[in-house]
Amino acid sequence: MSTGTSQTQAQPWVQLALFRVYKNAFPDNEPALHVFNNGRQQCEVRIVLSALDASGNSVALSDADIATIELIDYVTGEPLPRLEDQPKDLAWSFSSTSAGYVWDEAIVAVAAAPDGAIAVAAEPHPFPNEPGQTTLTLYVATTSTRDRQLAARIRLPSGAGSPQYISTNSAGAHDPDGQGEDGRFNSSVIVHPTAFPSLPVSSYGDVTNERYLTPTRVGNDEHFYWAREHYLHVFYKNTLLRIRSVRGASAQASGFAIYASGAANDTVKWAISYYGQPGAAQPENFPPPPLANVEVATWTTHPEGSTEGAVLENPGAALLYEPREMYNKCVGNLVGRSVDRVVVGLLMGNIAARFLDKDNKPLSAIKQTTLHIMDVHGNDHELSIAFGGKVNELILTKTGRAPRHAKEDKT
């Protein structure tokens, strides 16, 4: 975001009276910025500058001028790639717009501090928008493990020959306030990339003594089918991180699910999982393609009622049930929804059934799948969910690799 004066630019600017890169308080600024190196979270680098024409008069920078401002390496002068102009797999990039992930240095500092101390980030104090000044924020993301010192540059108005720049990486200039020394400017920030630690699986859900996800009773049990909810979260340093989204593996664009039949002597004969996005009232992609129907054998007592003592009315005959309709009858919504949890439910039945696709062809069971929880800070938590000894038991495991140079978090 940028702001500038409304005065008309009478003639091109030729020099800068002010050019300063800073974090959140000007001019007294601690230049260190901490950011997760997941390539999605962005730290904010602020810039303030004002321009003069050849006569020393204040000149408003145009949008075209502002568009030439970019971040550079303080030591080499090499410009950072602009995210909008480059592939996504960049070690470093900057953008003039935020990608929408939350930058909270207090959370990042917990991962960065070896003693686990929590450092609270200072509140931003933007530089006052004085006449003739332009202020803007650029957003930096990285997948690197190394610190980097960043300065800024702006291109002088077009002229003959190669583009000319004014930058803030003049190391020998004494420039405590951004007004420069002999036309040279010297200010920068240091970005500290930080890996999110590898968490134990216990940080992602409440489990029973048998290591199964704890089921929560929801809805009614008036039919031969019913539902239970299980809750996944990201619990880090006594804090529940807000969750941005949940999805299946990259090859599962339609989401994720598991479904299977139980053993002949099991009370629960079959189960189908469902899930919802954080805070959502309804499941997403349910039933999961290609699953379309559940085929249940016809009984003398209709399956909607009691099945005790029932016998097959006509062997080979069957009734088809649509999982979403069954879900709506016994639950209807995600009861335990919240912005800091993912609801994973099970729709289950006590009468043997087969799983069919939309053409009523049988489907093989899916007993395990991968899911990804993305927290609001851009960290991707890869997990596996599977049936345990029975189809009403869910086991959660950690499948993702440890982040770059991260140590296992034992707390």
Short mmCIF file of C-alpha atoms in Angstrom, two decimals:
data_model
loop_
_atom_site.label_atom_id
_atom_site.label_comp_id
_atom_site.label_asym_id
_atom_site.label_seq_id
_atom_site.Cartn_x
_atom_site.Cartn_y
_atom_site.Cartn_z
CA MET A 1 0.00 0.00 0.00
CA SER A 2 1.31 3.44 -0.81
CA THR A 3 0.28 7.00 -0.09
CA GLY A 4 1.50 10.19 -1.65
CA THR A 5 0.65 13.86 -1.99
CA SER A 6 -1.95 15.17 -4.39
CA GLN A 7 0.15 18.01 -5.78
CA THR A 8 0.72 18.05 -9.53
CA GLN A 9 4.10 16.98 -10.81
CA ALA A 10 5.30 19.99 -12.78
CA GLN A 11 8.60 18.52 -13.91
CA PRO A 12 10.57 15.30 -13.39
CA TRP A 13 12.25 14.71 -10.06
CA VAL A 14 16.04 14.43 -10.06
CA GLN A 15 16.97 13.77 -6.45
CA LEU A 16 15.61 12.55 -3.12
CA ALA A 17 15.42 14.54 0.08
CA LEU A 18 14.39 11.48 2.11
CA PHE A 19 14.80 7.77 1.47
CA ARG A 20 14.52 5.34 4.36
CA VAL A 21 13.90 1.61 4.77
CA TYR A 22 12.57 0.67 8.21
CA LYS A 23 10.55 -1.85 10.13
CA ASN A 24 7.76 -0.20 12.10
CA ALA A 25 9.03 2.89 13.90
CA PHE A 26 10.91 5.76 12.30
CA PRO A 27 13.66 6.80 12.86
CA ASP A 28 14.25 4.77 16.07
CA ASN A 29 13.97 1.35 14.53
CA GLU A 30 15.11 -2.17 15.38
CA PRO A 31 15.80 -3.47 11.87
CA ALA A 32 15.36 -7.21 12.54
CA LEU A 33 12.32 -8.94 11.04
CA HIS A 34 11.46 -12.57 11.79
CA VAL A 35 9.44 -14.58 9.29
CA PHE A 36 8.61 -18.27 8.83
CA ASN A 37 10.53 -19.63 5.86
CA ASN A 38 7.55 -21.47 4.42
CA GLY A 39 7.49 -19.28 1.31
CA ARG A 40 3.96 -18.07 2.09
CA GLN A 41 4.12 -15.87 5.18
CA GLN A 42 5.43 -12.38 4.38
CA CYS A 43 7.15 -9.86 6.63
CA GLU A 44 6.46 -6.17 6.06
CA VAL A 45 9.24 -3.80 4.98
CA ARG A 46 8.29 -0.11 5.09
CA ILE A 47 9.76 2.62 2.93
CA VAL A 48 9.41 6.39 3.07
CA LEU A 49 10.80 8.84 0.52
CA SER A 50 10.33 12.33 -0.90
CA ALA A 51 11.58 13.74 -4.19
CA LEU A 52 12.86 17.12 -5.42
CA ASP A 53 13.10 18.62 -8.88
CA ALA A 54 16.19 20.33 -10.30
CA SER A 55 15.25 23.57 -8.50
CA GLY A 56 14.92 21.86 -5.13
CA ASN A 57 11.13 21.96 -5.09
CA SER A 58 9.11 19.10 -3.66
CA VAL A 59 7.73 16.84 -6.39
CA ALA A 60 5.07 14.15 -5.95
CA LEU A 61 6.09 10.75 -7.17
CA SER A 62 3.82 9.30 -9.82
CA ASP A 63 2.37 5.81 -9.72
CA ALA A 64 4.89 4.88 -12.41
CA ASP A 65 7.74 6.10 -10.20
CA ILE A 66 6.43 4.18 -7.20
CA ALA A 67 6.16 1.02 -9.31
CA THR A 68 9.94 1.09 -9.86
CA ILE A 69 10.71 0.88 -6.12
CA GLU A 70 12.12 -2.53 -5.27
CA LEU A 71 14.07 -4.31 -2.57
CA ILE A 72 17.72 -5.20 -3.10
CA ASP A 73 20.43 -7.12 -1.30
CA TYR A 74 22.27 -4.60 0.86
CA VAL A 75 25.70 -6.10 0.13
CA THR A 76 25.48 -7.01 -3.55
CA GLY A 77 22.82 -4.60 -4.76
CA GLU A 78 21.07 -7.51 -6.48
CA PRO A 79 17.31 -6.89 -6.74
CA LEU A 80 14.94 -9.40 -5.18
CA PRO A 81 12.58 -11.09 -7.64
CA ARG A 82 9.16 -9.50 -7.71
CA LEU A 83 6.67 -12.27 -6.97
CA GLU A 84 4.20 -11.12 -9.62
CA ASP A 85 6.85 -11.47 -12.36
CA GLN A 86 8.48 -14.76 -11.34
CA PRO A 87 7.69 -18.47 -10.81
CA LYS A 88 6.38 -19.41 -7.38
CA ASP A 89 9.39 -21.52 -6.34
CA LEU A 90 11.58 -18.60 -5.31
CA ALA A 91 14.05 -18.61 -2.42
CA TRP A 92 13.33 -14.90 -1.91
CA SER A 93 10.64 -12.65 -3.32
CA PHE A 94 8.83 -9.43 -2.61
CA SER A 95 5.43 -8.12 -3.58
CA SER A 96 3.53 -4.87 -3.33
CA THR A 97 0.46 -6.78 -2.10
CA SER A 98 0.00 -9.18 0.79
CA ALA A 99 -0.75 -12.85 0.14
CA GLY A 100 -3.05 -12.82 3.16
CA TYR A 101 -1.08 -14.94 5.63
CA VAL A 102 -0.79 -13.56 9.16
CA TRP A 103 2.61 -12.17 10.13
CA ASP A 104 2.87 -12.33 13.92
CA GLU A 105 6.44 -11.99 15.16
CA ALA A 106 5.46 -13.17 18.62
CA ILE A 107 4.62 -16.59 17.13
CA VAL A 108 7.73 -16.63 14.94
CA ALA A 109 9.96 -15.65 17.86
CA VAL A 110 8.85 -18.69 19.85
CA ALA A 111 10.31 -20.89 17.12
CA ALA A 112 13.43 -18.73 16.73
CA ALA A 113 14.37 -18.36 20.39
CA PRO A 114 16.48 -21.28 21.65
CA ASP A 115 15.18 -20.85 25.19
CA GLY A 116 11.57 -20.75 24.04
CA ALA A 117 11.06 -17.20 25.28
CA ILE A 118 8.18 -15.31 23.73
CA ALA A 119 9.11 -11.96 22.23
CA VAL A 120 6.19 -9.65 21.58
CA ALA A 121 6.47 -7.63 18.39
CA ALA A 122 6.32 -3.86 18.63
CA GLU A 123 3.19 -2.14 17.38
CA PRO A 124 3.70 -0.44 14.01
CA HIS A 125 4.13 3.34 14.12
CA PRO A 126 3.96 4.50 10.51
CA PHE A 127 6.02 7.53 9.57
CA PRO A 128 3.75 10.62 9.41
CA ASN A 129 2.59 11.39 5.89
CA GLU A 130 4.10 14.84 5.57
CA PRO A 131 3.57 16.92 2.42
CA GLY A 132 5.72 15.63 -0.41
CA GLN A 133 6.31 12.24 1.18
CA THR A 134 5.38 8.81 -0.13
CA THR A 135 5.14 5.80 2.16
CA LEU A 136 4.63 2.21 1.11
CA THR A 137 4.89 -1.34 2.40
CA LEU A 138 6.52 -4.21 0.52
CA TYR A 139 5.99 -7.83 1.52
CA VAL A 140 8.86 -10.33 1.66
CA ALA A 141 8.62 -14.13 1.63
CA THR A 142 11.40 -16.69 1.68
CA THR A 143 12.23 -20.38 1.80
CA SER A 144 15.85 -19.69 2.72
CA THR A 145 17.56 -20.65 5.97
CA ARG A 146 20.01 -17.73 5.89
CA ASP A 147 19.57 -14.16 7.12
CA ARG A 148 19.54 -11.45 4.50
CA GLN A 149 20.06 -7.70 4.77
CA LEU A 150 17.70 -5.78 2.50
CA ALA A 151 17.82 -2.23 1.20
CA ALA A 152 15.71 -0.48 -1.43
CA ARG A 153 16.16 1.38 -4.68
CA ILE A 154 14.12 3.54 -7.02
CA ARG A 155 14.73 4.19 -10.68
CA LEU A 156 15.36 7.76 -11.79
CA PRO A 157 12.97 9.09 -14.45
CA SER A 158 13.74 7.69 -17.90
CA GLY A 159 16.58 9.20 -19.82
CA ALA A 160 19.15 8.22 -22.37
CA GLY A 161 21.28 5.16 -21.68
CA SER A 162 20.94 2.46 -19.04
CA PRO A 163 18.49 2.88 -16.14
CA GLN A 164 19.91 4.83 -13.19
CA TYR A 165 18.94 4.20 -9.58
CA ILE A 166 19.10 5.78 -6.14
CA SER A 167 19.48 3.15 -3.43
CA THR A 168 19.81 2.87 0.36
CA ASN A 169 22.86 0.60 0.43
CA SER A 170 25.65 3.21 0.57
CA ALA A 171 27.53 1.57 3.44
CA GLY A 172 29.85 4.53 4.08
CA ALA A 173 27.13 7.18 4.33
CA HIS A 174 26.18 8.53 7.75
CA ASP A 175 22.41 8.49 7.51
CA PRO A 176 20.64 8.17 10.86
CA ASP A 177 17.40 9.83 9.76
CA GLY A 178 16.94 8.93 6.09
CA GLN A 179 17.98 12.35 4.77
CA GLY A 180 21.22 10.92 3.43
CA GLU A 181 24.74 12.28 3.20
CA ASP A 182 25.92 13.97 0.00
CA GLY A 183 23.05 12.37 -1.93
CA ARG A 184 23.83 8.90 -0.63
CA PHE A 185 21.44 6.93 1.57
CA ASN A 186 22.11 4.16 4.05
CA SER A 187 19.30 2.16 5.67
CA SER A 188 18.24 -1.46 5.68
CA VAL A 189 16.45 -4.24 7.53
CA ILE A 190 17.66 -7.75 8.32
CA VAL A 191 15.26 -10.61 7.64
CA HIS A 192 15.71 -13.71 9.82
CA PRO A 193 14.06 -16.77 8.19
CA THR A 194 12.75 -19.19 10.79
CA ALA A 195 11.59 -22.78 10.35
CA PHE A 196 8.41 -23.85 12.10
CA PRO A 197 9.41 -26.70 14.45
CA SER A 198 8.35 -30.28 13.89
CA LEU A 199 5.53 -30.99 16.35
CA PRO A 200 4.59 -34.37 17.82
CA VAL A 201 1.35 -35.87 16.59
CA SER A 202 -0.22 -35.18 20.01
CA SER A 203 -0.20 -31.49 19.06
CA TYR A 204 -2.78 -32.15 16.35
CA GLY A 205 -5.67 -33.81 18.13
CA ASP A 206 -7.14 -35.18 21.35
CA VAL A 207 -6.52 -38.92 21.63
CA THR A 208 -7.72 -41.71 23.92
CA ASN A 209 -5.45 -43.92 26.00
CA GLU A 210 -5.50 -46.35 23.05
CA ARG A 211 -4.10 -43.57 20.80
CA TYR A 212 -7.33 -43.16 18.83
CA LEU A 213 -8.83 -39.76 18.09
CA THR A 214 -11.46 -39.01 20.72
CA PRO A 215 -14.99 -39.22 19.24
CA THR A 216 -17.68 -36.72 20.18
CA ARG A 217 -21.35 -37.72 20.05
CA VAL A 218 -23.36 -35.46 17.72
CA GLY A 219 -26.84 -35.55 16.22
CA ASN A 220 -29.26 -38.37 16.88
CA ASP A 221 -29.06 -42.18 16.85
CA GLU A 222 -32.62 -42.80 15.66
CA HIS A 223 -31.61 -44.63 12.48
CA PHE A 224 -29.41 -47.58 11.58
CA TYR A 225 -26.71 -44.97 10.93
CA TRP A 226 -25.27 -42.20 13.09
CA ALA A 227 -22.33 -39.77 13.23
CA ARG A 228 -19.43 -38.85 15.49
CA GLU A 229 -17.06 -35.90 15.25
CA HIS A 230 -13.29 -35.75 15.86
CA TYR A 231 -11.31 -32.54 16.15
CA LEU A 232 -7.92 -31.68 14.69
CA HIS A 233 -5.97 -28.57 15.59
CA VAL A 234 -2.44 -27.14 15.74
CA PHE A 235 -1.44 -26.77 19.39
CA TYR A 236 1.86 -24.94 19.72
CA LYS A 237 3.43 -23.58 22.92
CA ASN A 238 0.13 -23.59 24.82
CA THR A 239 -1.59 -21.83 21.93
CA LEU A 240 -4.12 -23.03 19.38
CA LEU A 241 -3.09 -21.58 16.05
CA ARG A 242 -5.89 -20.37 13.82
CA ILE A 243 -6.32 -22.57 10.76
CA ARG A 244 -6.66 -21.20 7.25
CA SER A 245 -7.70 -24.36 5.39
CA VAL A 246 -7.52 -28.13 5.14
CA ARG A 247 -7.13 -30.15 1.97
CA GLY A 248 -6.12 -33.57 0.70
CA ALA A 249 -2.84 -34.32 -1.02
CA SER A 250 -2.12 -32.41 -4.22
CA ALA A 251 -3.46 -35.29 -6.31
CA GLN A 252 -6.78 -35.22 -4.45
CA ALA A 253 -8.36 -32.03 -5.69
CA SER A 254 -11.78 -33.19 -4.49
CA GLY A 255 -10.67 -33.35 -0.87
CA PHE A 256 -9.93 -36.33 1.34
CA ALA A 257 -11.88 -39.22 2.85
CA ILE A 258 -11.63 -42.79 4.02
CA TYR A 259 -14.35 -45.42 4.01
CA ALA A 260 -14.38 -49.13 4.75
CA SER A 261 -16.47 -52.04 6.03
CA GLY A 262 -15.97 -53.64 9.42
CA ALA A 263 -15.59 -57.30 10.29
CA ALA A 264 -18.62 -59.58 10.33
CA ASN A 265 -18.79 -59.62 14.13
CA ASP A 266 -18.24 -55.88 14.57
CA THR A 267 -21.11 -53.77 15.85
CA VAL A 268 -20.19 -51.00 13.42
CA LYS A 269 -20.46 -52.52 9.94
CA TRP A 270 -19.19 -49.59 7.84
CA ALA A 271 -17.97 -46.01 8.14
CA ILE A 272 -17.43 -43.03 5.83
CA SER A 273 -15.42 -40.01 6.92
CA TYR A 274 -16.31 -36.39 6.18
CA TYR A 275 -14.60 -33.10 6.96
CA GLY A 276 -15.20 -29.37 6.97
CA GLN A 277 -13.12 -26.26 6.49
CA PRO A 278 -12.36 -24.33 9.72
CA GLY A 279 -15.50 -22.62 10.93
CA ALA A 280 -17.67 -24.06 8.14
CA ALA A 281 -21.18 -25.24 9.01
CA GLN A 282 -21.32 -27.97 6.34
CA PRO A 283 -19.00 -30.74 5.17
CA GLU A 284 -17.00 -30.19 2.00
CA ASN A 285 -17.04 -32.64 -0.93
CA PHE A 286 -19.31 -35.13 0.78
CA PRO A 287 -19.73 -37.83 -0.26
CA PRO A 288 -16.24 -37.87 -1.72
CA PRO A 289 -16.11 -38.86 -5.41
CA PRO A 290 -16.32 -41.50 -6.73
CA LEU A 291 -18.45 -42.66 -3.78
CA ALA A 292 -22.12 -41.96 -4.50
CA ASN A 293 -24.30 -44.52 -2.72
CA VAL A 294 -24.39 -47.03 0.12
CA GLU A 295 -26.17 -50.29 -0.75
CA VAL A 296 -27.93 -51.98 2.15
CA ALA A 297 -29.67 -55.35 1.99
CA THR A 298 -33.47 -55.24 2.39
CA TRP A 299 -34.72 -56.45 5.79
CA THR A 300 -38.15 -57.46 7.01
CA THR A 301 -37.82 -54.56 9.41
CA HIS A 302 -36.97 -51.41 7.48
CA PRO A 303 -33.40 -50.30 8.17
CA GLU A 304 -34.65 -46.97 9.50
CA GLY A 305 -36.09 -48.85 12.45
CA SER A 306 -34.73 -51.48 14.80
CA THR A 307 -32.82 -54.35 13.19
CA GLU A 308 -32.89 -56.66 16.19
CA GLY A 309 -34.03 -60.11 15.08
CA ALA A 310 -34.51 -59.02 11.47
CA VAL A 311 -33.94 -61.42 8.57
CA LEU A 312 -33.43 -60.91 4.85
CA GLU A 313 -36.78 -60.29 3.15
CA ASN A 314 -35.49 -61.08 -0.31
CA PRO A 315 -31.86 -62.18 -0.58
CA GLY A 316 -30.15 -60.15 -3.27
CA ALA A 317 -32.57 -57.22 -3.03
CA ALA A 318 -31.14 -53.96 -1.66
CA LEU A 319 -31.87 -50.36 -0.86
CA LEU A 320 -29.66 -47.47 -1.93
CA TYR A 321 -28.86 -44.66 0.48
CA GLU A 322 -27.13 -41.42 -0.41
CA PRO A 323 -24.54 -40.53 2.28
CA ARG A 324 -25.37 -36.83 2.29
CA GLU A 325 -29.05 -37.56 2.94
CA MET A 326 -28.14 -39.88 5.81
CA TYR A 327 -25.84 -37.22 7.24
CA ASN A 328 -28.56 -34.56 7.01
CA LYS A 329 -31.03 -36.80 8.84
CA CYS A 330 -28.80 -37.66 11.77
CA VAL A 331 -26.68 -34.48 12.13
CA GLY A 332 -27.27 -31.77 9.52
CA ASN A 333 -24.31 -29.54 10.37
CA LEU A 334 -20.80 -29.54 11.80
CA VAL A 335 -21.51 -29.19 15.50
CA GLY A 336 -17.98 -28.56 16.77
CA ARG A 337 -16.90 -26.11 14.09
CA SER A 338 -14.35 -23.44 15.00
CA VAL A 339 -11.72 -21.29 13.29
CA ASP A 340 -8.95 -23.10 15.15
CA ARG A 341 -10.01 -26.69 14.45
CA VAL A 342 -10.82 -29.07 11.63
CA VAL A 343 -13.84 -31.31 12.09
CA VAL A 344 -13.36 -34.86 10.83
CA GLY A 345 -16.53 -36.87 11.24
CA LEU A 346 -17.57 -40.47 10.73
CA LEU A 347 -20.92 -41.53 9.32
CA MET A 348 -21.43 -45.14 10.47
CA GLY A 349 -24.01 -47.90 10.22
CA ASN A 350 -24.89 -51.18 11.96
CA ILE A 351 -26.16 -53.04 8.87
CA ALA A 352 -23.73 -54.47 6.34
CA ALA A 353 -23.45 -52.37 3.20
CA ARG A 354 -21.48 -51.92 -0.01
CA PHE A 355 -20.00 -48.70 -1.39
CA LEU A 356 -21.07 -47.80 -4.94
CA ASP A 357 -20.16 -45.14 -7.48
CA LYS A 358 -22.68 -43.06 -9.47
CA ASP A 359 -23.15 -45.99 -11.88
CA ASN A 360 -23.78 -48.30 -8.92
CA LYS A 361 -20.55 -50.18 -9.46
CA PRO A 362 -18.77 -51.45 -6.31
CA LEU A 363 -15.88 -49.45 -4.90
CA SER A 364 -12.87 -50.71 -2.99
CA ALA A 365 -12.34 -49.43 0.53
CA ILE A 366 -9.98 -46.52 1.24
CA LYS A 367 -8.56 -47.07 4.71
CA GLN A 368 -5.89 -44.35 4.88
CA THR A 369 -5.33 -40.92 3.35
CA THR A 370 -3.15 -37.83 3.67
CA LEU A 371 -4.39 -34.42 4.65
CA HIS A 372 -2.76 -31.01 4.93
CA ILE A 373 -3.68 -28.41 7.53
CA MET A 374 -2.57 -24.90 6.59
CA ASP A 375 -2.40 -22.51 9.54
CA VAL A 376 -2.94 -18.78 9.07
CA HIS A 377 0.83 -18.21 9.22
CA GLY A 378 1.40 -20.29 6.10
CA ASN A 379 2.76 -23.47 7.72
CA ASP A 380 1.67 -26.71 6.03
CA HIS A 381 1.09 -29.58 8.48
CA GLU A 382 0.99 -32.94 6.68
CA LEU A 383 -0.85 -35.71 8.51
CA SER A 384 -2.23 -39.15 7.83
CA ILE A 385 -5.61 -40.38 8.99
CA ALA A 386 -6.59 -44.05 8.97
CA PHE A 387 -8.94 -46.58 10.50
CA GLY A 388 -7.60 -48.39 13.54
CA GLY A 389 -8.59 -51.87 14.64
CA LYS A 390 -12.23 -51.11 13.79
CA VAL A 391 -13.93 -48.70 11.39
CA ASN A 392 -15.23 -46.51 14.20
CA GLU A 393 -11.64 -45.84 15.37
CA LEU A 394 -9.49 -43.15 13.75
CA ILE A 395 -5.71 -42.99 14.08
CA LEU A 396 -3.78 -39.80 13.30
CA THR A 397 -0.08 -39.92 12.40
CA LYS A 398 2.53 -37.37 11.42
CA THR A 399 3.77 -37.92 7.87
CA GLY A 400 5.39 -34.65 6.82
CA ARG A 401 9.14 -34.14 6.86
CA ALA A 402 10.64 -31.88 9.51
CA PRO A 403 10.98 -28.24 8.40
CA ARG A 404 14.36 -26.92 7.31
CA HIS A 405 16.90 -27.12 10.14
CA ALA A 406 14.10 -27.57 12.65
CA LYS A 407 14.52 -29.46 15.89
CA GLU A 408 11.85 -31.75 17.22
CA ASP A 409 9.69 -29.83 19.69
CA LYS A 410 9.60 -31.96 22.86
CA THR A 411 7.17 -29.78 24.79
#
